[in-house]
Amino acid sequence: MFVPVAQQYHQAFVQIPNLRHCLPAFNPKQPMLSWGHLLFSDDSALATQSAVHYVIVRDPYDWVLARARFFLSDTFQGQMDHLKGGRVSIEEMLNMMIFGIYQKAPTLNEIYTHNSIAWLGTGIKLVRFEDVIKHLKILNTPAAERYFTDLLQPVLKDGVLPDDWRKRLEVGSDRKQSGTYRENLVGLTSELPDELPDIQKRLVEYAAPGLRHMLGYY
C-alpha cells in the first residue's frame, strides 16, 4: 500500500525455480516491489545484491499450527489429501509439520534454515510477524508510528509517513483479503488448538535448537 501498483512486480511469486525469469524485479535501474519465498543460495544472493530485502518470519510455535491448518484445508492443493478428514490425529499432524513428511514436505528446520536463518547477517531486515500485528492493533499510538516509520523507510518519500498511513495499513492488512487466513481457509474440518501443546513446543526445540532465540523469540 506504500508502493504504486505500476512499481510492483506482479508477473510471478518469486521463488528459486522461477528466479531467473524474475530478475527484472531486481533491476536497480527500475526497482520494483516483489515478494515470494526466496531460499538463500548463490543465485538468490546475486539477484538481490542491490535490493532492499525484508525477511518476514513467524514464531515457529505458531507457524506449526498455521502450516497444519493450511495443509488440512482444501485451500491447499497437493499431496496431503490422504491426511484430511480426521484420518490422522491433530498431534500426529503437528509432528509432521515439525519433522516433515518423507518426500512430500520439508522439515521445520529446513524451511527456517534456508528461508530465514541463512539470510541473517547479510544486510537483510528481519521482520517478525508478531511485531507487525502488535503495532497494527495500536495504530493510533506514537509507538506504532515509530515502528512503521522505521519499517517502511526504504519506500517512504523523504523518510516520512504519508498523512493517510494508518488507512493504508488498515486496507493492506485486511484479513478478508488473505487466502491463507484461518477463517478464509476452505474445507477445514479439523479443529486445531490456538496454542501449540507443550510437548510439540519441546519437539520444536529438539528439532531446531536455538532457532527461536536466533529470530528474537524468547
Tab-separated table of C-alpha atoms in Angstrom:
chain	number	residue	atom	x	y	z
A	1	MET	CA	0.000	0.000	0.000
A	2	PHE	CA	3.042	2.311	0.037
A	3	VAL	CA	4.335	1.466	-3.455
A	4	PRO	CA	2.390	2.417	-6.605
A	5	VAL	CA	0.917	-0.554	-8.460
A	6	ALA	CA	2.987	0.312	-11.531
A	7	GLN	CA	6.137	-0.237	-9.466
A	8	GLN	CA	5.050	-3.647	-8.161
A	9	TYR	CA	6.208	-6.880	-9.779
A	10	HIS	CA	3.061	-8.923	-10.443
A	11	GLN	CA	4.352	-11.359	-13.044
A	12	ALA	CA	5.112	-14.099	-10.524
A	13	PHE	CA	5.556	-15.033	-6.876
A	14	VAL	CA	9.352	-15.097	-6.714
A	15	GLN	CA	10.912	-18.451	-5.835
A	16	ILE	CA	14.094	-20.314	-6.679
A	17	PRO	CA	12.561	-22.318	-9.588
A	18	ASN	CA	11.448	-19.142	-11.406
A	19	LEU	CA	14.115	-16.756	-10.114
A	20	ARG	CA	15.917	-16.300	-13.427
A	21	HIS	CA	12.674	-15.303	-15.113
A	22	CYS	CA	12.027	-12.804	-12.309
A	23	LEU	CA	15.373	-10.984	-12.466
A	24	PRO	CA	13.741	-7.823	-13.922
A	25	ALA	CA	12.160	-7.345	-10.489
A	26	PHE	CA	15.636	-6.685	-9.066
A	27	ASN	CA	16.898	-4.311	-11.753
A	28	PRO	CA	18.414	-1.377	-9.804
A	29	LYS	CA	17.704	0.964	-12.729
A	30	GLN	CA	13.992	0.231	-12.431
A	31	PRO	CA	13.372	-1.002	-8.867
A	32	MET	CA	10.177	-2.944	-8.232
A	33	LEU	CA	8.403	-4.233	-5.155
A	34	SER	CA	8.367	-8.034	-5.300
A	35	TRP	CA	7.636	-10.839	-2.849
A	36	GLY	CA	7.995	-14.594	-2.607
A	37	HIS	CA	9.664	-17.499	-0.838
A	38	LEU	CA	13.302	-16.962	-1.694
A	39	LEU	CA	15.679	-19.603	-0.389
A	40	PHE	CA	19.187	-18.472	0.435
A	41	SER	CA	21.502	-19.565	-2.376
A	42	ASP	CA	24.185	-18.234	-4.690
A	43	ASP	CA	21.597	-17.257	-7.305
A	44	SER	CA	19.290	-15.505	-4.843
A	45	ALA	CA	22.191	-13.681	-3.159
A	46	LEU	CA	23.387	-12.395	-6.521
A	47	ALA	CA	19.881	-11.442	-7.655
A	48	THR	CA	19.179	-9.348	-4.553
A	49	GLN	CA	22.555	-7.581	-4.302
A	50	SER	CA	21.075	-4.147	-4.971
A	51	ALA	CA	17.651	-4.754	-3.427
A	52	VAL	CA	16.237	-3.651	-0.115
A	53	HIS	CA	15.481	-7.068	1.319
A	54	TYR	CA	12.979	-7.852	4.053
A	55	VAL	CA	12.784	-11.350	5.536
A	56	ILE	CA	9.485	-11.881	7.327
A	57	VAL	CA	9.301	-14.639	9.940
A	58	ARG	CA	6.722	-16.041	12.324
A	59	ASP	CA	7.189	-17.667	15.715
A	60	PRO	CA	7.874	-21.354	14.890
A	61	TYR	CA	5.333	-22.402	17.517
A	62	ASP	CA	2.536	-20.565	15.700
A	63	TRP	CA	3.931	-21.475	12.284
A	64	VAL	CA	3.486	-25.193	13.030
A	65	LEU	CA	-0.204	-24.630	13.739
A	66	ALA	CA	-0.717	-22.387	10.709
A	67	ARG	CA	1.020	-24.848	8.405
A	68	ALA	CA	-1.103	-27.723	9.725
A	69	ARG	CA	-4.326	-25.743	9.212
A	70	PHE	CA	-3.320	-24.908	5.653
A	71	PHE	CA	-2.360	-28.472	4.743
A	72	LEU	CA	-5.570	-29.877	6.228
A	73	SER	CA	-7.752	-27.418	4.308
A	74	ASP	CA	-8.990	-27.713	0.747
A	75	THR	CA	-7.286	-24.392	0.012
A	76	PHE	CA	-4.056	-26.383	-0.186
A	77	GLN	CA	-3.816	-28.477	-3.326
A	78	GLY	CA	-1.011	-31.015	-3.102
A	79	GLN	CA	-0.074	-34.392	-1.701
A	80	MET	CA	-1.958	-34.053	1.576
A	81	ASP	CA	-5.465	-35.264	0.727
A	82	HIS	CA	-4.829	-38.613	2.399
A	83	LEU	CA	-4.324	-36.818	5.730
A	84	LYS	CA	-7.534	-34.780	5.669
A	85	GLY	CA	-10.886	-35.522	7.269
A	86	GLY	CA	-9.514	-36.752	10.579
A	87	ARG	CA	-7.517	-39.621	9.147
A	88	VAL	CA	-4.614	-38.729	11.410
A	89	SER	CA	-4.749	-37.158	14.847
A	90	ILE	CA	-4.033	-33.472	15.323
A	91	GLU	CA	-0.936	-34.373	17.336
A	92	GLU	CA	0.371	-36.569	14.520
A	93	MET	CA	-0.214	-33.788	12.005
A	94	LEU	CA	1.621	-31.266	14.169
A	95	ASN	CA	4.586	-33.618	14.452
A	96	MET	CA	4.641	-33.968	10.666
A	97	MET	CA	4.805	-30.197	10.373
A	98	ILE	CA	7.804	-30.202	12.711
A	99	PHE	CA	9.698	-33.189	11.345
A	100	GLY	CA	8.472	-33.152	7.761
A	101	ILE	CA	6.904	-35.866	5.649
A	102	TYR	CA	9.269	-38.091	3.700
A	103	GLN	CA	9.471	-36.967	0.046
A	104	LYS	CA	6.400	-34.744	0.492
A	105	ALA	CA	7.130	-31.889	2.888
A	106	PRO	CA	10.389	-30.461	4.289
A	107	THR	CA	11.084	-30.162	7.989
A	108	LEU	CA	10.546	-27.010	10.023
A	109	ASN	CA	14.304	-26.753	10.471
A	110	GLU	CA	14.939	-26.945	6.721
A	111	ILE	CA	12.370	-24.294	5.902
A	112	TYR	CA	13.552	-21.835	8.540
A	113	THR	CA	17.219	-22.502	7.821
A	114	HIS	CA	17.024	-21.747	4.118
A	115	ASN	CA	14.320	-19.065	4.143
A	116	SER	CA	15.434	-17.008	7.136
A	117	ILE	CA	18.407	-18.101	9.251
A	118	ALA	CA	20.822	-18.327	6.329
A	119	TRP	CA	19.963	-14.728	5.366
A	120	LEU	CA	20.917	-13.297	8.772
A	121	GLY	CA	23.982	-11.073	8.782
A	122	THR	CA	23.751	-10.341	5.054
A	123	GLY	CA	22.125	-6.912	5.290
A	124	ILE	CA	18.501	-8.057	5.227
A	125	LYS	CA	15.909	-6.501	7.521
A	126	LEU	CA	14.339	-9.159	9.734
A	127	VAL	CA	10.649	-8.555	10.410
A	128	ARG	CA	8.734	-10.575	12.985
A	129	PHE	CA	5.109	-11.139	12.036
A	130	GLU	CA	4.050	-10.715	15.656
A	131	ASP	CA	5.662	-7.270	15.880
A	132	VAL	CA	3.678	-6.126	12.861
A	133	ILE	CA	0.428	-7.452	14.327
A	134	LYS	CA	1.166	-5.875	17.712
A	135	HIS	CA	1.570	-2.416	16.208
A	136	LEU	CA	-1.393	-2.793	13.849
A	137	LYS	CA	-3.520	-3.161	16.971
A	138	ILE	CA	-2.264	0.155	18.386
A	139	LEU	CA	-2.164	2.243	15.204
A	140	ASN	CA	-3.157	5.446	16.958
A	141	THR	CA	-0.141	5.478	19.257
A	142	PRO	CA	3.286	7.111	18.881
A	143	ALA	CA	4.863	3.660	19.301
A	144	ALA	CA	3.099	2.412	16.163
A	145	GLU	CA	4.132	5.481	14.200
A	146	ARG	CA	7.771	4.978	15.212
A	147	TYR	CA	7.625	1.286	14.345
A	148	PHE	CA	6.127	1.693	10.882
A	149	THR	CA	8.315	4.693	10.078
A	150	ASP	CA	11.374	2.539	10.734
A	151	LEU	CA	9.924	-0.495	8.964
A	152	LEU	CA	8.903	1.378	5.813
A	153	GLN	CA	11.895	3.733	5.470
A	154	PRO	CA	13.015	2.287	2.103
A	155	VAL	CA	9.659	3.024	0.451
A	156	LEU	CA	8.854	6.372	2.075
A	157	LYS	CA	9.342	9.655	0.280
A	158	ASP	CA	11.832	11.685	2.315
A	159	GLY	CA	11.556	9.046	5.052
A	160	VAL	CA	8.208	10.387	6.271
A	161	LEU	CA	4.927	8.502	6.539
A	162	PRO	CA	2.156	9.974	4.345
A	163	ASP	CA	-0.819	11.569	6.080
A	164	ASP	CA	-3.032	8.564	5.317
A	165	TRP	CA	-0.553	5.940	6.525
A	166	ARG	CA	-2.968	4.451	9.047
A	167	LYS	CA	-5.657	3.985	6.403
A	168	ARG	CA	-3.141	2.348	4.068
A	169	LEU	CA	-2.115	-0.084	6.758
A	170	GLU	CA	-5.714	-0.907	7.635
A	171	VAL	CA	-6.527	-1.662	3.998
A	172	GLY	CA	-3.335	-3.605	3.385
A	173	SER	CA	-3.746	-5.757	6.496
A	174	ASP	CA	-7.414	-6.635	5.923
A	175	ARG	CA	-7.679	-10.336	6.770
A	176	LYS	CA	-10.564	-10.751	4.338
A	177	GLN	CA	-8.037	-10.289	1.526
A	178	SER	CA	-5.839	-13.170	2.727
A	179	GLY	CA	-6.422	-16.585	1.188
A	180	THR	CA	-4.491	-18.266	3.984
A	181	TYR	CA	-6.046	-16.525	6.983
A	182	ARG	CA	-7.570	-19.274	9.122
A	183	GLU	CA	-11.173	-18.090	8.736
A	184	ASN	CA	-10.789	-17.957	4.956
A	185	LEU	CA	-9.456	-21.495	4.545
A	186	VAL	CA	-11.828	-23.706	2.554
A	187	GLY	CA	-12.933	-27.126	3.741
A	188	LEU	CA	-11.072	-27.172	7.051
A	189	THR	CA	-12.958	-29.702	9.188
A	190	SER	CA	-10.277	-30.433	11.803
A	191	GLU	CA	-10.181	-28.183	14.855
A	192	LEU	CA	-6.664	-27.209	15.867
A	193	PRO	CA	-5.720	-25.586	19.174
A	194	ASP	CA	-4.985	-21.858	19.372
A	195	GLU	CA	-1.673	-22.578	21.085
A	196	LEU	CA	0.858	-25.288	20.321
A	197	PRO	CA	0.739	-28.020	23.006
A	198	ASP	CA	3.682	-28.173	25.400
A	199	ILE	CA	5.033	-31.459	24.033
A	200	GLN	CA	5.104	-30.062	20.484
A	201	LYS	CA	6.852	-26.931	21.783
A	202	ARG	CA	9.539	-29.180	23.217
A	203	LEU	CA	9.720	-31.061	19.920
A	204	VAL	CA	10.307	-27.789	18.074
A	205	GLU	CA	13.223	-27.079	20.416
A	206	TYR	CA	14.555	-30.591	19.787
A	207	ALA	CA	14.149	-30.374	16.012
A	208	ALA	CA	15.579	-26.861	15.680
A	209	PRO	CA	17.581	-25.982	18.814
A	210	GLY	CA	18.307	-22.266	19.094
A	211	LEU	CA	16.027	-21.324	16.199
A	212	ARG	CA	13.550	-19.194	18.142
A	213	HIS	CA	16.343	-17.449	20.012
A	214	MET	CA	18.123	-16.586	16.739
A	215	LEU	CA	14.933	-14.979	15.442
A	216	GLY	CA	14.353	-12.980	18.616
A	217	TYR	CA	11.662	-15.115	20.246
A	218	TYR	CA	12.385	-15.627	23.932
